CSV table of C-alpha atoms in Angstrom, one decimal:
chain,number,residue,atom,x,y,z
A,139,MET,CA,-111.4,-5.9,60.4
A,140,LEU,CA,-113.7,-5.1,57.5
A,141,SER,CA,-116.7,-4.5,59.8
A,142,HIS,CA,-114.6,-2.2,61.9
A,143,LEU,CA,-113.5,-0.3,58.7
A,144,ARG,CA,-117.1,-0.1,57.6
A,145,GLU,CA,-118.2,1.4,60.9
A,146,LYS,CA,-115.5,4.0,60.7
A,147,VAL,CA,-116.3,5.1,57.1
A,148,LEU,CA,-120.1,4.5,57.3
A,149,PRO,CA,-121.2,5.0,61.0
A,150,ALA,CA,-124.6,3.3,61.6
A,151,HIS,CA,-126.1,6.5,63.1
A,152,GLN,CA,-125.2,8.4,59.9
A,153,ARG,CA,-126.3,6.0,57.3
A,154,ARG,CA,-129.1,6.9,55.0
A,155,SER,CA,-131.9,4.3,54.5
A,156,LEU,CA,-132.5,2.3,51.5
A,157,GLU,CA,-135.7,4.2,50.9
A,158,ASP,CA,-133.8,7.5,51.0
A,159,LEU,CA,-131.3,6.2,48.4
A,160,ARG,CA,-134.1,4.9,46.1
A,161,GLU,CA,-135.9,8.2,46.3
A,162,ASP,CA,-132.7,10.1,45.2
A,163,LEU,CA,-131.4,7.6,42.6
A,164,ASP,CA,-134.4,6.0,41.0
A,165,LEU,CA,-135.8,8.4,38.4
A,166,SER,CA,-138.8,5.9,37.8
A,167,SER,CA,-140.2,6.0,41.4
A,168,GLY,CA,-142.0,8.6,43.4
A,169,ASP,CA,-142.8,11.7,41.5
A,170,ARG,CA,-141.4,10.4,38.3
A,171,GLN,CA,-142.6,13.3,36.1
A,172,ALA,CA,-140.9,15.9,38.2
A,173,LYS,CA,-137.7,13.9,38.6
A,174,GLN,CA,-137.4,13.1,34.9
A,175,SER,CA,-138.2,16.7,33.9
A,176,ALA,CA,-135.5,18.0,36.1
A,177,PHE,CA,-133.1,15.5,34.8
A,178,TRP,CA,-133.5,16.2,31.2
A,179,THR,CA,-133.7,20.0,31.7
A,180,MET,CA,-130.5,20.2,33.7
A,181,LEU,CA,-128.7,17.7,31.5
A,182,THR,CA,-129.5,19.7,28.4
A,183,LEU,CA,-128.5,23.0,30.0
A,184,SER,CA,-125.3,21.6,31.4
A,185,SER,CA,-124.4,20.1,28.0
A,186,VAL,CA,-124.9,23.5,26.3
A,187,ILE,CA,-122.8,25.2,29.1
A,188,ALA,CA,-120.1,22.6,28.7
A,189,ALA,CA,-120.0,23.0,24.9
A,190,GLY,CA,-119.7,26.8,25.2
A,191,GLY,CA,-116.9,26.4,27.8
A,192,ILE,CA,-115.0,23.9,25.7
A,193,LEU,CA,-115.2,25.8,22.5
A,194,THR,CA,-114.0,29.0,24.2
A,195,ASP,CA,-111.5,27.1,26.3
A,196,SER,CA,-112.9,28.3,29.5
A,197,THR,CA,-112.2,26.2,32.5
A,198,ALA,CA,-114.6,28.1,34.8
A,199,THR,CA,-117.5,27.6,32.4
A,200,VAL,CA,-116.8,23.8,32.1
A,201,ILE,CA,-116.6,23.6,35.9
A,202,GLY,CA,-120.0,25.3,36.1
A,203,ALA,CA,-121.5,22.6,33.8
A,204,MET,CA,-120.0,19.8,35.9
A,205,ILE,CA,-121.7,21.1,39.0
A,206,ILE,CA,-125.2,21.1,37.6
A,207,ALA,CA,-124.8,18.0,35.4
A,208,PRO,CA,-127.3,15.3,36.8
A,209,LEU,CA,-125.8,12.3,34.9
A,210,SER,CA,-124.2,10.8,38.1
A,211,THR,CA,-127.7,10.2,39.5
A,212,PRO,CA,-128.9,7.3,37.2
A,213,ILE,CA,-125.2,6.1,37.1
A,214,MET,CA,-125.4,5.5,40.9
A,215,GLY,CA,-128.9,4.1,40.3
A,216,ILE,CA,-127.3,1.4,38.2
A,217,ALA,CA,-124.9,0.6,41.0
A,218,LEU,CA,-127.8,0.4,43.6
A,219,GLY,CA,-129.9,-1.8,41.2
A,220,ALA,CA,-126.9,-4.2,40.6
A,221,VAL,CA,-126.5,-4.6,44.4
A,222,ARG,CA,-130.2,-5.2,44.9
A,223,ARG,CA,-130.3,-7.4,41.9
A,224,ARG,CA,-133.3,-5.5,40.5
A,225,ARG,CA,-133.7,-4.2,37.0
A,226,SER,CA,-134.3,-0.5,36.7
A,227,ALA,CA,-134.6,2.2,34.1
A,228,ALA,CA,-131.3,3.8,35.2
A,229,LEU,CA,-129.3,2.2,32.3
A,230,ALA,CA,-131.7,3.6,29.8
A,231,PHE,CA,-131.5,7.1,31.3
A,232,VAL,CA,-127.7,6.9,31.2
A,233,ALA,CA,-127.6,5.7,27.5
A,234,LEU,CA,-130.1,8.3,26.3
A,235,GLY,CA,-128.5,10.9,28.3
A,236,CYS,CA,-125.1,10.1,26.7
A,237,LEU,CA,-126.6,10.3,23.3
A,238,LEU,CA,-128.2,13.6,24.0
A,239,VAL,CA,-124.9,15.2,25.3
A,240,MET,CA,-122.9,13.9,22.3
A,241,LEU,CA,-125.5,15.2,19.9
A,242,ILE,CA,-125.2,18.7,21.4
A,243,GLY,CA,-121.4,18.4,21.2
A,244,ALA,CA,-121.8,17.5,17.5
A,245,ALA,CA,-124.1,20.4,16.9
A,246,ALA,CA,-121.7,22.7,18.6
A,247,SER,CA,-118.9,21.6,16.3
A,248,LEU,CA,-120.8,23.1,13.3
A,249,VAL,CA,-119.6,26.5,14.4
A,250,VAL,CA,-115.9,25.4,14.4
A,251,PRO,CA,-114.0,25.9,11.2
A,252,GLN,CA,-113.0,22.6,9.4
A,253,ASN,CA,-109.3,23.4,9.7
A,254,TYR,CA,-109.4,24.3,13.4
A,255,PRO,CA,-106.6,22.6,15.3
A,256,LEU,CA,-108.5,20.8,18.1
A,257,LEU,CA,-105.5,19.9,20.1
A,258,THR,CA,-104.6,23.6,20.6
A,259,ASN,CA,-107.7,23.8,22.8
A,260,SER,CA,-106.7,22.7,26.3
A,261,GLN,CA,-110.3,21.6,27.2
A,262,ILE,CA,-110.2,19.2,24.3
A,263,SER,CA,-106.6,18.0,24.4
A,264,GLY,CA,-106.8,17.3,28.1
A,265,ARG,CA,-109.7,14.9,27.6
A,266,THR,CA,-108.7,12.9,24.5
A,267,SER,CA,-105.7,11.0,25.9
A,268,PRO,CA,-106.7,9.6,29.2
A,269,GLY,CA,-104.3,7.4,31.2
A,270,LEU,CA,-104.2,5.1,34.3
A,271,LEU,CA,-104.1,8.1,36.6
A,272,ASP,CA,-107.4,9.3,35.3
A,273,LEU,CA,-108.9,5.9,36.2
A,274,ILE,CA,-107.3,5.9,39.7
A,275,ALA,CA,-108.7,9.5,40.3
A,276,ALA,CA,-112.1,8.4,39.0
A,277,LEU,CA,-112.2,5.4,41.4
A,278,ALA,CA,-111.4,7.6,44.4
A,279,THR,CA,-114.0,10.2,43.3
A,280,GLY,CA,-116.5,7.4,42.8
A,281,PHE,CA,-115.9,6.2,46.4
A,282,ALA,CA,-116.2,9.8,47.7
A,283,GLY,CA,-119.5,10.3,45.9
A,284,ALA,CA,-121.0,6.9,47.1
A,285,VAL,CA,-120.0,7.6,50.6
A,286,ALA,CA,-121.4,11.1,50.5
A,287,LEU,CA,-124.7,9.7,49.2
A,288,SER,CA,-124.7,7.1,51.9
A,289,ARG,CA,-124.1,9.4,54.9
A,290,ARG,CA,-126.3,12.2,56.2
A,291,ASP,CA,-123.5,14.3,57.4
A,292,VAL,CA,-121.3,14.7,54.3
A,293,ALA,CA,-123.8,15.5,51.6
A,294,ALA,CA,-122.3,19.0,51.3
A,295,VAL,CA,-119.2,17.4,49.5
A,296,LEU,CA,-121.4,16.3,46.5
A,297,PRO,CA,-120.7,19.5,44.5
A,298,GLY,CA,-117.0,18.9,44.8
A,299,VAL,CA,-117.5,15.2,43.7
A,300,ALA,CA,-119.4,16.6,40.6
A,301,ILE,CA,-116.4,18.7,39.8
A,302,ALA,CA,-113.9,16.0,40.3
A,303,ILE,CA,-115.6,13.3,38.2
A,304,SER,CA,-115.8,14.3,34.5
A,305,LEU,CA,-119.0,13.1,32.9
A,306,VAL,CA,-120.6,15.6,30.6
A,307,PRO,CA,-117.4,17.4,29.4
A,308,PRO,CA,-115.9,14.3,27.7
A,309,LEU,CA,-119.1,13.4,26.1
A,310,VAL,CA,-119.3,16.9,24.7
A,311,VAL,CA,-115.8,16.6,23.5
A,312,THR,CA,-116.7,13.3,21.9
A,313,GLY,CA,-119.5,15.0,20.0
A,314,VAL,CA,-117.3,17.9,18.9
A,315,CYS,CA,-114.4,15.7,17.7
A,316,ALA,CA,-116.9,13.4,15.9
A,317,GLY,CA,-118.4,16.4,14.3
A,318,GLN,CA,-115.0,17.4,13.0
A,319,ALA,CA,-114.4,13.7,11.8
A,320,SER,CA,-111.5,13.5,14.3
A,321,TRP,CA,-112.5,9.9,15.2
A,322,TRP,CA,-109.4,9.0,17.3
A,323,LEU,CA,-109.8,12.1,19.5
A,324,ALA,CA,-113.4,11.3,19.8
A,325,LEU,CA,-112.6,7.7,20.9
A,326,GLY,CA,-110.1,9.0,23.5
A,327,ALA,CA,-112.7,11.3,25.1
A,328,LEU,CA,-115.3,8.5,25.0
A,329,VAL,CA,-112.8,6.1,26.8
A,330,LEU,CA,-112.3,8.8,29.5
A,331,PHE,CA,-116.1,9.0,30.0
A,332,LEU,CA,-116.4,5.1,30.2
A,333,SER,CA,-113.6,4.9,32.7
A,334,ASN,CA,-115.3,7.4,34.9
A,335,LEU,CA,-118.7,5.6,34.4
A,336,PHE,CA,-117.4,2.2,35.4
A,337,ALA,CA,-115.4,3.7,38.4
A,338,LEU,CA,-118.7,5.3,39.6
A,339,VAL,CA,-120.7,2.1,39.2
A,340,PHE,CA,-118.0,-0.1,40.9
A,341,ALA,CA,-117.5,2.3,43.8
A,342,GLY,CA,-121.3,2.6,44.3
A,343,MET,CA,-121.7,-1.2,44.3
A,344,VAL,CA,-119.0,-1.6,46.9
A,345,VAL,CA,-120.3,1.1,49.2
A,346,PHE,CA,-124.0,0.1,48.9
A,347,ALA,CA,-123.1,-3.6,49.5
A,348,ALA,CA,-121.2,-2.5,52.6
A,349,LEU,CA,-124.3,-0.8,53.8
A,350,GLY,CA,-126.1,-4.2,53.8
A,351,HIS,CA,-128.5,-3.5,51.1
A,352,VAL,CA,-128.3,-7.1,49.7
A,353,ARG,CA,-131.0,-9.0,51.5
A,354,SER,CA,-131.3,-12.7,51.2
A,355,GLY,CA,-135.0,-12.8,52.0
A,356,GLU,CA,-136.2,-10.7,49.0
A,357,ARG,CA,-137.2,-11.9,45.6
A,358,ARG,CA,-134.8,-10.8,43.0
A,359,THR,CA,-135.3,-10.3,39.3
A,360,GLY,CA,-131.7,-9.4,38.2
A,361,PRO,CA,-128.4,-11.1,38.0
A,362,GLY,CA,-126.6,-12.1,41.2
A,363,PRO,CA,-123.9,-9.7,42.6
A,364,ARG,CA,-121.1,-12.1,41.6
A,365,ARG,CA,-122.2,-11.9,38.0
A,366,ALA,CA,-122.6,-8.2,38.1
A,367,TYR,CA,-119.0,-7.8,39.5
A,368,LEU,CA,-117.7,-10.1,36.9
A,369,MET,CA,-119.3,-8.2,34.1
A,370,LEU,CA,-118.1,-4.9,35.5
A,371,GLY,CA,-114.6,-6.4,35.8
A,372,LEU,CA,-114.6,-7.3,32.1
A,373,LEU,CA,-115.7,-3.8,31.1
A,374,PHE,CA,-113.0,-2.4,33.4
A,375,ALA,CA,-110.4,-4.6,31.6
A,376,ALA,CA,-111.7,-3.3,28.2
A,377,VAL,CA,-111.2,0.2,29.3
A,378,LEU,CA,-107.9,-0.5,31.0
A,379,LEU,CA,-106.2,-1.6,27.9
A,380,PRO,CA,-106.3,1.8,26.0
A,381,LEU,CA,-105.7,3.7,29.3
A,382,THR,CA,-102.5,1.6,29.8
A,383,ALA,CA,-101.5,2.0,26.2
A,384,ASN,CA,-101.9,5.8,26.5
A,385,THR,CA,-99.9,6.0,29.7
A,386,VAL,CA,-97.0,3.9,28.3
A,387,THR,CA,-97.1,6.1,25.1
A,388,ALA,CA,-97.0,9.3,27.2
A,389,VAL,CA,-94.1,8.0,29.3
A,390,LEU,CA,-92.1,7.0,26.2
A,391,LEU,CA,-92.8,10.2,24.4
A,392,THR,CA,-91.6,12.2,27.5
A,393,THR,CA,-88.4,10.1,27.6
A,394,TRP,CA,-87.7,10.4,23.9
A,395,THR,CA,-88.4,14.2,24.0
A,396,SER,CA,-85.9,14.5,26.9
A,397,HIS,CA,-83.2,12.5,25.1
A,398,THR,CA,-83.8,14.6,22.0
A,399,LYS,CA,-83.4,17.8,23.9
A,400,SER,CA,-80.1,16.6,25.4
A,401,ALA,CA,-78.8,15.5,22.1
A,402,ALA,CA,-79.8,18.8,20.5
A,403,GLU,CA,-78.0,20.8,23.1
A,404,ARG,CA,-74.8,18.8,22.5
A,405,TRP,CA,-75.3,19.3,18.8
A,406,LEU,CA,-75.3,23.2,19.4
A,407,SER,CA,-72.6,23.2,22.0
A,408,ASP,CA,-70.0,24.4,19.5
A,409,SER,CA,-72.2,27.1,18.1
A,410,PRO,CA,-71.9,30.4,20.0
A,411,GLY,CA,-75.2,31.9,21.1
A,412,ALA,CA,-77.2,29.0,19.8
A,413,SER,CA,-79.6,27.3,22.2
A,414,VAL,CA,-82.6,24.8,22.3
A,415,THR,CA,-85.8,26.6,23.2
A,416,ASN,CA,-88.1,23.6,23.2
A,417,VAL,CA,-88.7,20.1,21.8
A,418,THR,CA,-92.2,19.0,21.0
A,419,ASN,CA,-93.9,16.0,19.5
A,420,GLN,CA,-96.6,16.3,16.9
A,421,SER,CA,-98.1,13.6,14.8
A,422,ARG,CA,-95.2,11.3,15.7
A,423,THR,CA,-92.6,13.9,14.5
A,424,LEU,CA,-90.0,15.4,16.9
A,425,TYR,CA,-89.7,19.2,16.4
A,426,ILE,CA,-86.6,20.8,17.8
A,427,HIS,CA,-87.0,24.5,18.2
A,428,VAL,CA,-83.6,26.4,18.2
A,429,ARG,CA,-82.5,29.9,18.5
A,430,GLY,CA,-79.1,31.1,17.2
A,431,PRO,CA,-77.4,34.0,15.4
A,432,GLY,CA,-75.5,32.0,12.8
A,433,ASP,CA,-75.7,28.9,10.7
A,434,LEU,CA,-76.5,25.6,12.4
A,435,PRO,CA,-74.2,22.6,12.4
A,436,PRO,CA,-74.9,19.7,10.0
A,437,VAL,CA,-78.1,18.0,10.9
A,438,GLU,CA,-76.4,14.6,10.2
A,439,ASP,CA,-74.5,14.9,13.5
A,440,LEU,CA,-77.7,15.4,15.3
A,441,LEU,CA,-79.3,12.3,13.7
A,442,ASP,CA,-76.1,10.3,14.5
A,443,ASP,CA,-76.4,11.3,18.2
A,444,LEU,CA,-80.0,10.4,18.4
A,445,GLN,CA,-79.4,6.8,17.3
A,446,GLY,CA,-80.1,4.6,20.3
A,447,GLN,CA,-81.8,7.5,22.1
A,448,VAL,CA,-85.1,7.3,20.2
A,449,PRO,CA,-86.5,4.5,18.0
A,450,ASP,CA,-85.3,4.4,14.4
A,451,GLY,CA,-87.7,5.8,11.9
A,452,ILE,CA,-88.9,8.8,13.9
A,453,PRO,CA,-88.9,12.0,11.7
A,454,VAL,CA,-86.9,15.0,13.1
A,455,VAL,CA,-87.5,18.6,12.1
A,456,VAL,CA,-85.4,21.5,13.2
A,457,ASP,CA,-87.3,24.8,13.5
A,458,SER,CA,-85.1,27.9,13.7
A,459,THR,CA,-86.2,31.3,15.0
A,460,ARG,CA,-84.7,32.8,11.8
A,461,GLY,CA,-87.6,31.4,10.0
A,462,ARG,CA,-86.0,28.4,8.5
A,463,GLN,CA,-87.3,24.9,9.0
A,464,ILE,CA,-85.0,21.9,8.3
A,465,THR,CA,-86.3,18.5,7.8
A,466,ALA,CA,-83.4,16.6,9.3
A,467,GLY,CA,-84.7,13.2,8.2
A,468,ARG,CA,-85.5,10.1,10.1
A,469,VAL,CA,-83.4,8.6,12.9
A,470,GLY,CA,-81.4,5.6,11.7
A,471,ASP,CA,-81.9,6.4,7.9
A,472,GLN,CA,-78.6,8.1,7.5
A,473,ASP,CA,-76.7,4.8,7.5
């Protein structure tokens, strides 16, 4: 069954040889000077482009940075080295490359005002709260990239893989947020990068092992594949915890926001012309945006209705289009 699936996904006549993969993924073999020069040059330029795109909230610019970013090369080199049980310099290139990108992001943050609301920038907010779906997408993208590297006939999809897997942008966001002393946002972006990193390595190890690149007759200097998979599994588990927590939190916030909007609509049902325009959550506070020509009903009625709908202790603020903001209080405190 597995061999049949392998033949379907990786046909023997389309498989690239081990020497071809080494030539592409090992920056310390062959013409090392040219490979490393190209790697550092393109990584620096892609980081600068990504920083510009993130600070200007330009999706097109960030996509351009993704296409030319070479960071996936040594990451796949880590996967190949783990399968071959051979130590390589790939891990060092990844670590130093990550440091370079974050430093460029931190330098870019110097042009951002200290009171700049980072979460109003969609390029930043979209990369600081990753969830389980991000990990699933990263795994699928990692398998797509590993298969594309391993087959001669689908190499054209690699630019698409570069766009789908987010490597340089979250590192730049990490640097920007760290430069602004927004440490939790920086940690969120770093977790997104690490989940993508581990997904790439795991997918690459699976595909390269399926190609039969683990040979029993060769002398090996690195840890066995079982140990490598175990270590990778532990790292996955470490990343999985914050991703799961973020996903659960996002689901709960969506549910609480929906309940709050329903309660607010009932609260305004006896006020002619009044309506709820939006309900948002900021800094663990529920903001109810309302529009109406007259006075609003007592906010105590709203808090009473919210009991049991959202957890006690959550602050509620009513924001009126008439320029009035009412701090309603905390759910459950009115008793």
